[in-house]
PDB file of C-alpha atoms in Angstrom:
ATOM      1  CA  MET A 754      70.125  47.066 -31.712  1.00 49.00           C
ATOM      2  CA  ASN A 755      69.034  43.746 -30.300  1.00 49.00           C
ATOM      3  CA  ILE A 756      72.623  42.604 -30.279  1.00 46.00           C
ATOM      4  CA  CYS A 757      73.652  45.718 -28.293  1.00 49.00           C
ATOM      5  CA  PHE A 758      70.945  45.143 -25.767  1.00 44.00           C
ATOM      6  CA  SER A 759      71.970  41.529 -25.429  1.00 47.00           C
ATOM      7  CA  ILE A 760      75.605  42.414 -24.844  1.00 41.00           C
ATOM      8  CA  THR A 761      74.610  45.103 -22.366  1.00 50.00           C
ATOM      9  CA  ASP A 762      72.384  42.709 -20.510  1.00 51.00           C
ATOM     10  CA  ILE A 763      75.191  40.164 -20.365  1.00 50.00           C
ATOM     11  CA  ASN A 764      77.691  42.761 -19.071  1.00 55.00           C
ATOM     12  CA  TRP A 765      75.262  43.992 -16.457  1.00 49.00           C
ATOM     13  CA  GLN A 766      74.530  40.483 -15.295  1.00 59.00           C
ATOM     14  CA  LEU A 767      78.263  39.785 -15.070  1.00 51.00           C
ATOM     15  CA  THR A 768      78.802  42.999 -13.136  1.00 52.00           C
ATOM     16  CA  LYS A 769      76.034  42.083 -10.719  1.00 52.00           C
ATOM     17  CA  ASP A 770      77.591  38.678 -10.163  1.00 55.00           C
ATOM     18  CA  VAL A 771      80.993  40.206  -9.495  1.00 49.00           C
ATOM     19  CA  PHE A 772      79.524  42.704  -6.992  1.00 50.00           C
ATOM     20  CA  GLU A 773      77.675  39.917  -5.196  1.00 60.00           C
ATOM     21  CA  VAL A 774      80.846  37.870  -4.895  1.00 53.00           C
ATOM     22  CA  VAL A 775      82.810  40.884  -3.668  1.00 50.00           C
ATOM     23  CA  ALA A 776      80.041  41.775  -1.200  1.00 55.00           C
ATOM     24  CA  SER A 777      79.904  38.205   0.089  1.00 63.00           C
ATOM     25  CA  LEU A 778      83.670  38.112   0.457  1.00 56.00           C
ATOM     26  CA  ALA A 779      83.663  41.429   2.301  1.00 55.00           C
ATOM     27  CA  THR A 780      80.995  40.128   4.642  1.00 63.00           C
ATOM     28  CA  VAL A 781      82.990  36.991   5.375  1.00 53.00           C
ATOM     29  CA  LEU A 782      86.157  39.000   5.948  1.00 55.00           C
ATOM     30  CA  GLY A 783      84.256  41.417   8.156  1.00 58.00           C
ATOM     31  CA  VAL A 784      82.847  38.606  10.276  1.00 54.00           C
ATOM     32  CA  ALA A 785      86.279  36.986  10.496  1.00 53.00           C
ATOM     33  CA  ALA A 786      87.904  40.280  11.494  1.00 53.00           C
ATOM     34  CA  ALA A 787      85.233  40.947  14.097  1.00 54.00           C
ATOM     35  CA  GLY A 788      85.673  37.438  15.446  1.00 51.00           C
ATOM     36  CA  TYR A 789      89.464  37.826  15.605  1.00 51.00           C
ATOM     37  CA  PHE A 790      89.437  41.182  17.336  1.00 48.00           C
ATOM     38  CA  GLY A 791      86.661  40.007  19.620  1.00 51.00           C
ATOM     39  CA  PHE A 792      88.736  36.982  20.593  1.00 47.00           C
ATOM     40  CA  GLN A 793      91.807  39.144  21.135  1.00 52.00           C
ATOM     41  CA  GLY A 794      89.748  41.493  23.291  1.00 49.00           C
ATOM     42  CA  LEU A 795      88.445  38.577  25.329  1.00 44.00           C
ATOM     43  CA  LYS A 796      91.981  37.279  25.789  1.00 46.00           C
ATOM     44  CA  THR A 797      93.117  40.729  26.961  1.00 50.00           C
ATOM     45  CA  TRP A 798      90.178  40.991  29.355  1.00 38.00           C
ATOM     46  CA  ARG A 799      90.903  37.551  30.762  1.00 47.00           C
ATOM     47  CA  TRP A 800      94.595  38.415  31.132  1.00 45.00           C
ATOM     48  CA  GLN A 801      93.749  41.653  32.938  1.00 48.00           C
ATOM     49  CA  LEU A 802      91.278  39.832  35.181  1.00 44.00           C
ATOM     50  CA  ARG A 803      93.829  37.121  35.939  1.00 55.00           C
ATOM     51  CA  GLY A 804      96.434  39.780  36.686  1.00 62.00           C
ATOM     52  CA  THR A 805      94.069  41.450  39.140  1.00 80.00           C
ATOM     53  CA  GLU A 806      93.331  38.137  40.863  1.00 85.00           C
ATOM     54  CA  ASP A 807      97.037  37.304  41.070  1.00 86.00           C
ATOM     55  CA  HIS A 808      97.794  40.735  42.506  1.00 87.00           C
ATOM     56  CA  LYS A 809      95.118  40.518  45.181  1.00 90.00           C
ATOM     57  CA  LEU A 810      96.038  36.982  46.212  1.00 93.00           C
ATOM     58  CA  ALA A 811      99.750  37.764  46.319  1.00 93.00           C
ATOM     59  CA  LEU A 812      99.104  40.764  48.571  1.00 93.00           C
ATOM     60  CA  ARG A 813      96.939  38.695  50.917  1.00 95.00           C
ATOM     61  CA  VAL A 814      99.611  36.036  51.256  1.00 96.00           C
ATOM     62  CA  LEU A 815     102.373  38.613  51.727  1.00 96.00           C
ATOM     63  CA  ASN A 816     100.474  40.342  54.531  1.00 96.00           C
ATOM     64  CA  LYS A 817      99.772  37.023  56.226  1.00 97.00           C
ATOM     65  CA  LEU A 818     103.417  35.989  55.953  1.00 97.00           C
ATOM     66  CA  LEU A 819     104.490  39.204  57.662  1.00 96.00           C
ATOM     67  CA  ALA A 820     101.964  38.584  60.435  1.00 97.00           C
ATOM     68  CA  TYR A 821     103.277  35.039  60.850  1.00 98.00           C
ATOM     69  CA  ARG A 822     106.870  36.270  61.001  1.00 97.00           C
ATOM     70  CA  GLU A 823     105.986  38.831  63.670  1.00 97.00           C
ATOM     71  CA  ALA A 824     104.141  36.168  65.677  1.00 97.00           C
ATOM     72  CA  MET A 825     107.247  33.960  65.537  1.00 97.00           C
ATOM     73  CA  VAL A 826     109.401  36.848  66.754  1.00 95.00           C
ATOM     74  CA  GLN A 827     107.014  37.415  69.670  1.00 95.00           C
ATOM     75  CA  LEU A 828     106.956  33.689  70.395  1.00 96.00           C
ATOM     76  CA  ARG A 829     110.720  33.710  70.996  1.00 96.00           C
ATOM     77  CA  SER A 830     110.797  36.980  72.906  1.00 94.00           C
ATOM     78  CA  PRO A 831     112.562  36.561  76.267  1.00 90.00           C
ATOM     79  CA  THR A 832     110.418  39.282  77.796  1.00 85.00           C
ATOM     80  CA  ILE A 833     107.138  38.534  79.538  1.00 77.00           C
ATOM     81  CA  TRP A 834     105.454  41.711  80.727  1.00 71.00           C
ATOM     82  CA  GLY A 835     103.616  42.121  83.991  1.00 65.00           C
ATOM     83  CA  TYR A 836     100.179  42.104  82.353  1.00 62.00           C
ATOM     84  CA  GLU A 837     101.077  38.745  80.817  1.00 60.00           C
ATOM     85  CA  TYR A 838     101.441  37.173  84.255  1.00 62.00           C
ATOM     86  CA  GLU A 839      97.718  36.886  84.833  1.00 62.00           C
ATOM     87  CA  ALA A 840      98.068  33.616  86.738  1.00 57.00           C
ATOM     88  CA  LEU A 841     100.187  35.348  89.400  1.00 61.00           C
ATOM     89  CA  ALA A 842      96.987  36.822  90.836  1.00 58.00           C
ATOM     90  CA  ASP A 843      96.108  33.378  92.194  1.00 59.00           C
ATOM     91  CA  GLY A 844      97.480  33.526  95.713  1.00 60.00           C
ATOM     92  CA  GLY A 845      96.508  29.947  96.595  1.00 65.00           C
ATOM     93  CA  LYS A 846      99.800  28.524  95.295  1.00 73.00           C
ATOM     94  CA  ASP A 847     103.443  29.171  96.054  1.00 84.00           C
ATOM     95  CA  TRP A 848     105.446  31.625  94.018  1.00 82.00           C
ATOM     96  CA  ASP A 849     107.252  29.067  91.834  1.00 86.00           C
ATOM     97  CA  ALA A 850     104.016  27.299  90.886  1.00 87.00           C
ATOM     98  CA  ARG A 851     102.264  30.566  90.096  1.00 84.00           C
ATOM     99  CA  ARG A 852     105.214  31.826  88.079  1.00 86.00           C
ATOM    100  CA  PHE A 853     105.396  28.572  86.103  1.00 90.00           C
ATOM    101  CA  GLU A 854     101.661  28.665  85.333  1.00 88.00           C
ATOM    102  CA  ALA A 855     101.970  32.223  84.088  1.00 86.00           C
ATOM    103  CA  PHE A 856     104.970  31.226  81.989  1.00 88.00           C
ATOM    104  CA  VAL A 857     103.057  28.320  80.408  1.00 91.00           C
ATOM    105  CA  GLY A 858      99.971  30.456  79.888  1.00 89.00           C
ATOM    106  CA  GLU A 859     101.898  33.138  78.025  1.00 91.00           C
ATOM    107  CA  TYR A 860     103.642  30.664  75.750  1.00 94.00           C
ATOM    108  CA  THR A 861     100.312  28.985  75.055  1.00 93.00           C
ATOM    109  CA  ARG A 862      98.866  32.331  74.008  1.00 93.00           C
ATOM    110  CA  ARG A 863     101.834  33.073  71.766  1.00 95.00           C
ATOM    111  CA  GLN A 864     101.775  29.660  70.126  1.00 96.00           C
ATOM    112  CA  THR A 865      98.044  29.965  69.530  1.00 96.00           C
ATOM    113  CA  GLU A 866      98.724  33.171  67.614  1.00 97.00           C
ATOM    114  CA  VAL A 867     101.391  31.491  65.478  1.00 97.00           C
ATOM    115  CA  THR A 868      99.132  28.501  64.806  1.00 97.00           C
ATOM    116  CA  LYS A 869      96.289  30.783  63.740  1.00 97.00           C
ATOM    117  CA  PHE A 870      98.404  32.510  61.108  1.00 97.00           C
ATOM    118  CA  ARG A 871      99.854  29.189  59.913  1.00 97.00           C
ATOM    119  CA  ILE A 872      96.376  27.736  59.386  1.00 96.00           C
ATOM    120  CA  GLU A 873      95.280  30.866  57.520  1.00 97.00           C
ATOM    121  CA  LEU A 874      98.373  30.622  55.324  1.00 97.00           C
ATOM    122  CA  GLY A 875      97.575  26.989  54.602  1.00 96.00           C
ATOM    123  CA  ALA A 876      94.162  27.992  53.244  1.00 96.00           C
ATOM    124  CA  LEU A 877      95.759  30.674  51.079  1.00 96.00           C
ATOM    125  CA  PHE A 878      98.333  28.204  49.751  1.00 96.00           C
ATOM    126  CA  LEU A 879      95.467  26.090  48.411  1.00 95.00           C
ATOM    127  CA  GLU A 880      94.230  29.116  46.440  1.00 94.00           C
ATOM    128  CA  CYS A 881      97.761  29.720  45.179  1.00 94.00           C
ATOM    129  CA  GLU A 882      98.077  26.119  44.039  1.00 94.00           C
ATOM    130  CA  ALA A 883      94.756  26.377  42.181  1.00 92.00           C
ATOM    131  CA  LEU A 884      95.829  29.546  40.346  1.00 91.00           C
ATOM    132  CA  TRP A 885      99.604  29.039  40.056  1.00 93.00           C
ATOM    133  CA  ASP A 886     101.370  25.988  41.495  1.00 94.00           C
ATOM    134  CA  ASN A 887     102.415  24.481  44.842  1.00 95.00           C
ATOM    135  CA  THR A 888     105.675  26.454  45.160  1.00 96.00           C
ATOM    136  CA  LEU A 889     104.614  28.328  48.306  1.00 96.00           C
ATOM    137  CA  ASP A 890     103.413  25.183  50.034  1.00 95.00           C
ATOM    138  CA  GLU A 891     106.750  23.494  49.321  1.00 96.00           C
ATOM    139  CA  LEU A 892     108.766  26.504  50.504  1.00 96.00           C
ATOM    140  CA  PHE A 893     106.749  26.754  53.716  1.00 97.00           C
ATOM    141  CA  LYS A 894     107.719  23.213  54.723  1.00 96.00           C
ATOM    142  CA  SER A 895     111.131  24.540  55.748  1.00 97.00           C
ATOM    143  CA  VAL A 896     109.467  27.319  57.757  1.00 97.00           C
ATOM    144  CA  PHE A 897     107.237  24.828  59.539  1.00 97.00           C
ATOM    145  CA  GLY A 898     110.300  22.707  60.253  1.00 97.00           C
ATOM    146  CA  LEU A 899     111.757  25.615  62.237  1.00 97.00           C
ATOM    147  CA  GLU A 900     108.478  26.168  64.065  1.00 97.00           C
ATOM    148  CA  HIS A 901     108.406  22.478  65.001  1.00 97.00           C
ATOM    149  CA  GLU A 902     112.017  22.675  66.197  1.00 97.00           C
ATOM    150  CA  PHE A 903     111.104  25.526  68.512  1.00 97.00           C
ATOM    151  CA  THR A 904     107.999  23.708  69.799  1.00 97.00           C
ATOM    152  CA  MET A 905     110.011  20.629  70.745  1.00 97.00           C
ATOM    153  CA  TYR A 906     112.671  22.730  72.462  1.00 97.00           C
ATOM    154  CA  LEU A 907     110.008  24.592  74.429  1.00 97.00           C
ATOM    155  CA  TYR A 908     108.352  21.286  75.374  1.00 96.00           C
ATOM    156  CA  LEU A 909     111.585  20.053  76.960  1.00 96.00           C
ATOM    157  CA  HIS A 910     112.391  23.401  78.555  1.00 96.00           C
ATOM    158  CA  LEU A 911     109.013  23.613  80.307  1.00 95.00           C
ATOM    159  CA  ARG A 912     109.545  20.206  81.848  1.00 95.00           C
ATOM    160  CA  ILE A 913     112.965  21.169  83.097  1.00 96.00           C
ATOM    161  CA  ILE A 914     111.641  24.257  84.896  1.00 95.00           C
ATOM    162  CA  ASN A 915     108.388  22.676  86.103  1.00 95.00           C
ATOM    163  CA  PRO A 916     108.494  22.875  89.930  1.00 94.00           C
ATOM    164  CA  ALA A 917     106.222  19.833  90.162  1.00 93.00           C
ATOM    165  CA  PHE A 918     108.826  17.559  88.525  1.00 94.00           C
ATOM    166  CA  ASP A 919     111.478  15.769  90.599  1.00 95.00           C
ATOM    167  CA  GLU A 920     115.175  16.192  89.916  1.00 94.00           C
ATOM    168  CA  PHE A 921     115.501  12.806  88.217  1.00 94.00           C
ATOM    169  CA  SER A 922     112.861  13.737  85.639  1.00 94.00           C
ATOM    170  CA  LYS A 923     114.417  17.146  85.102  1.00 95.00           C
ATOM    171  CA  GLN A 924     117.838  15.608  84.486  1.00 95.00           C
ATOM    172  CA  LYS A 925     116.321  13.244  81.922  1.00 95.00           C
ATOM    173  CA  TYR A 926     114.827  16.150  79.992  1.00 95.00           C
ATOM    174  CA  GLN A 927     118.024  18.145  80.449  1.00 96.00           C
ATOM    175  CA  SER A 928     120.021  15.398  78.723  1.00 96.00           C
ATOM    176  CA  MET A 929     117.508  15.402  75.865  1.00 96.00           C
ATOM    177  CA  ILE A 930     117.600  19.149  75.374  1.00 96.00           C
ATOM    178  CA  GLY A 931     121.387  19.145  75.506  1.00 94.00           C
ATOM    179  CA  THR A 932     121.540  17.501  72.086  1.00 93.00           C
ATOM    180  CA  ARG A 933     119.624  20.369  70.477  1.00 95.00           C
ATOM    181  CA  ARG A 934     120.617  23.911  69.593  1.00 95.00           C
ATOM    182  CA  ASN A 935     119.138  26.554  71.875  1.00 95.00           C
ATOM    183  CA  VAL A 936     116.356  28.260  69.934  1.00 96.00           C
ATOM    184  CA  LEU A 937     114.229  29.380  72.887  1.00 96.00           C
ATOM    185  CA  TYR A 938     114.983  33.108  72.768  1.00 95.00           C
ATOM    186  CA  ASN A 939     115.703  35.474  69.921  1.00 91.00           C
ATOM    187  CA  THR A 940     118.836  37.569  70.191  1.00 86.00           C
ATOM    188  CA  THR A 941     119.977  40.872  68.782  1.00 77.00           C
ATOM    189  CA  GLY A 942     122.705  41.181  66.203  1.00 69.00           C
ATOM    190  CA  ASN A 943     123.787  38.599  63.655  1.00 75.00           C
ATOM    191  CA  ASP A 944     124.225  35.623  65.973  1.00 86.00           C
ATOM    192  CA  ASP A 945     120.582  34.473  65.911  1.00 93.00           C
ATOM    193  CA  GLU A 946     120.972  31.533  63.550  1.00 94.00           C
ATOM    194  CA  PHE A 947     117.363  30.426  63.957  1.00 96.00           C
ATOM    195  CA  GLN A 948     115.921  33.815  62.996  1.00 95.00           C
ATOM    196  CA  ALA A 949     118.335  34.142  60.087  1.00 95.00           C
ATOM    197  CA  GLU A 950     117.162  30.803  58.693  1.00 96.00           C
ATOM    198  CA  LEU A 951     113.516  31.744  59.197  1.00 97.00           C
ATOM    199  CA  ASN A 952     113.994  35.090  57.448  1.00 96.00           C
ATOM    200  CA  GLY A 953     115.809  33.388  54.577  1.00 97.00           C
ATOM    201  CA  TYR A 954     112.954  30.965  53.913  1.00 97.00           C
ATOM    202  CA  LEU A 955     110.338  33.693  54.199  1.00 97.00           C
ATOM    203  CA  GLU A 956     112.292  35.957  51.842  1.00 97.00           C
ATOM    204  CA  LYS A 957     112.218  33.238  49.163  1.00 97.00           C
ATOM    205  CA  MET A 958     108.449  33.134  49.498  1.00 97.00           C
ATOM    206  CA  GLN A 959     108.218  36.921  49.367  1.00 96.00           C
ATOM    207  CA  THR A 960     110.335  37.018  46.196  1.00 95.00           C
ATOM    208  CA  TYR A 961     108.006  34.514  44.537  1.00 95.00           C
ATOM    209  CA  LEU A 962     104.949  36.556  45.545  1.00 95.00           C
ATOM    210  CA  LYS A 963     106.408  39.890  44.450  1.00 91.00           C
ATOM    211  CA  GLU A 964     106.856  38.482  40.953  1.00 90.00           C
ATOM    212  CA  LYS A 965     103.095  37.943  40.899  1.00 87.00           C
ATOM    213  CA  LEU A 966     102.564  41.611  41.748  1.00 84.00           C
ATOM    214  CA  VAL A 967     104.311  42.845  38.590  1.00 72.00           C
ATOM    215  CA  THR A 968     102.917  40.360  36.055  1.00 57.00           C
TER     216      THR A 968
END
C-alpha cells in the first residue's frame, strides 16, 4: 500500500511539473503572439497614417501647382482690361506715359501673383522632401527657368516701349531682345512653344504627385 501511494505521489508530482511547463510555455507563446500582432497592428496604423499624410500633402501641392499654372497663363495674357488700367485715371500726364504706367502696374500685379504661388510651393516642397525626397524641387527648377526667361524678356520689352527712353537706348534693348525667343504673349493652338514646355514640366510633377494619392 505504501508503495502504491509512493508511486501515485511520484506520478502526480510529475504531472504537476508537466502542466506547469506547458502552462509556462503557453504563457510565453501567448505573450509572443500578442507582441507580434500588436507590432503588426502598429505597423498597419503607421502605414495608414503615413498614407493619409501623403494623400493630404499631395493634394495640397497639386492644387497649388494648378494655381501657379493659371497665374502663369494670366501673366502672359495679351489682354489688359479697362479696370486694369487704373493709372489712366491720372490726367496729369500725357497718354503714352499714363498708358505705360498702367501697363507696368498690371504686369507687376500679375508677377506678384506668380511669385506668391511659387513661394508657397517652395514651402510645400520642403515638406515633400522631409516625407519623400527632393524630386519635386528638382523638377520645378525647369519650371522656374521658364518663369525667369519670361521675366527677362518682359524686362527688355518694357524698356523698349518706355516713352521716357530715347531712341538710342531703345535700339540697344531691341538688339538684346532680338536674340531671344518671343515669350511675351500666350497664343492659341499648338504653336505656343513656351506654354507647351511649361505644361510638360508641370505634368511630370503632377504624375509624381498622383502616385502618392494611390499609395
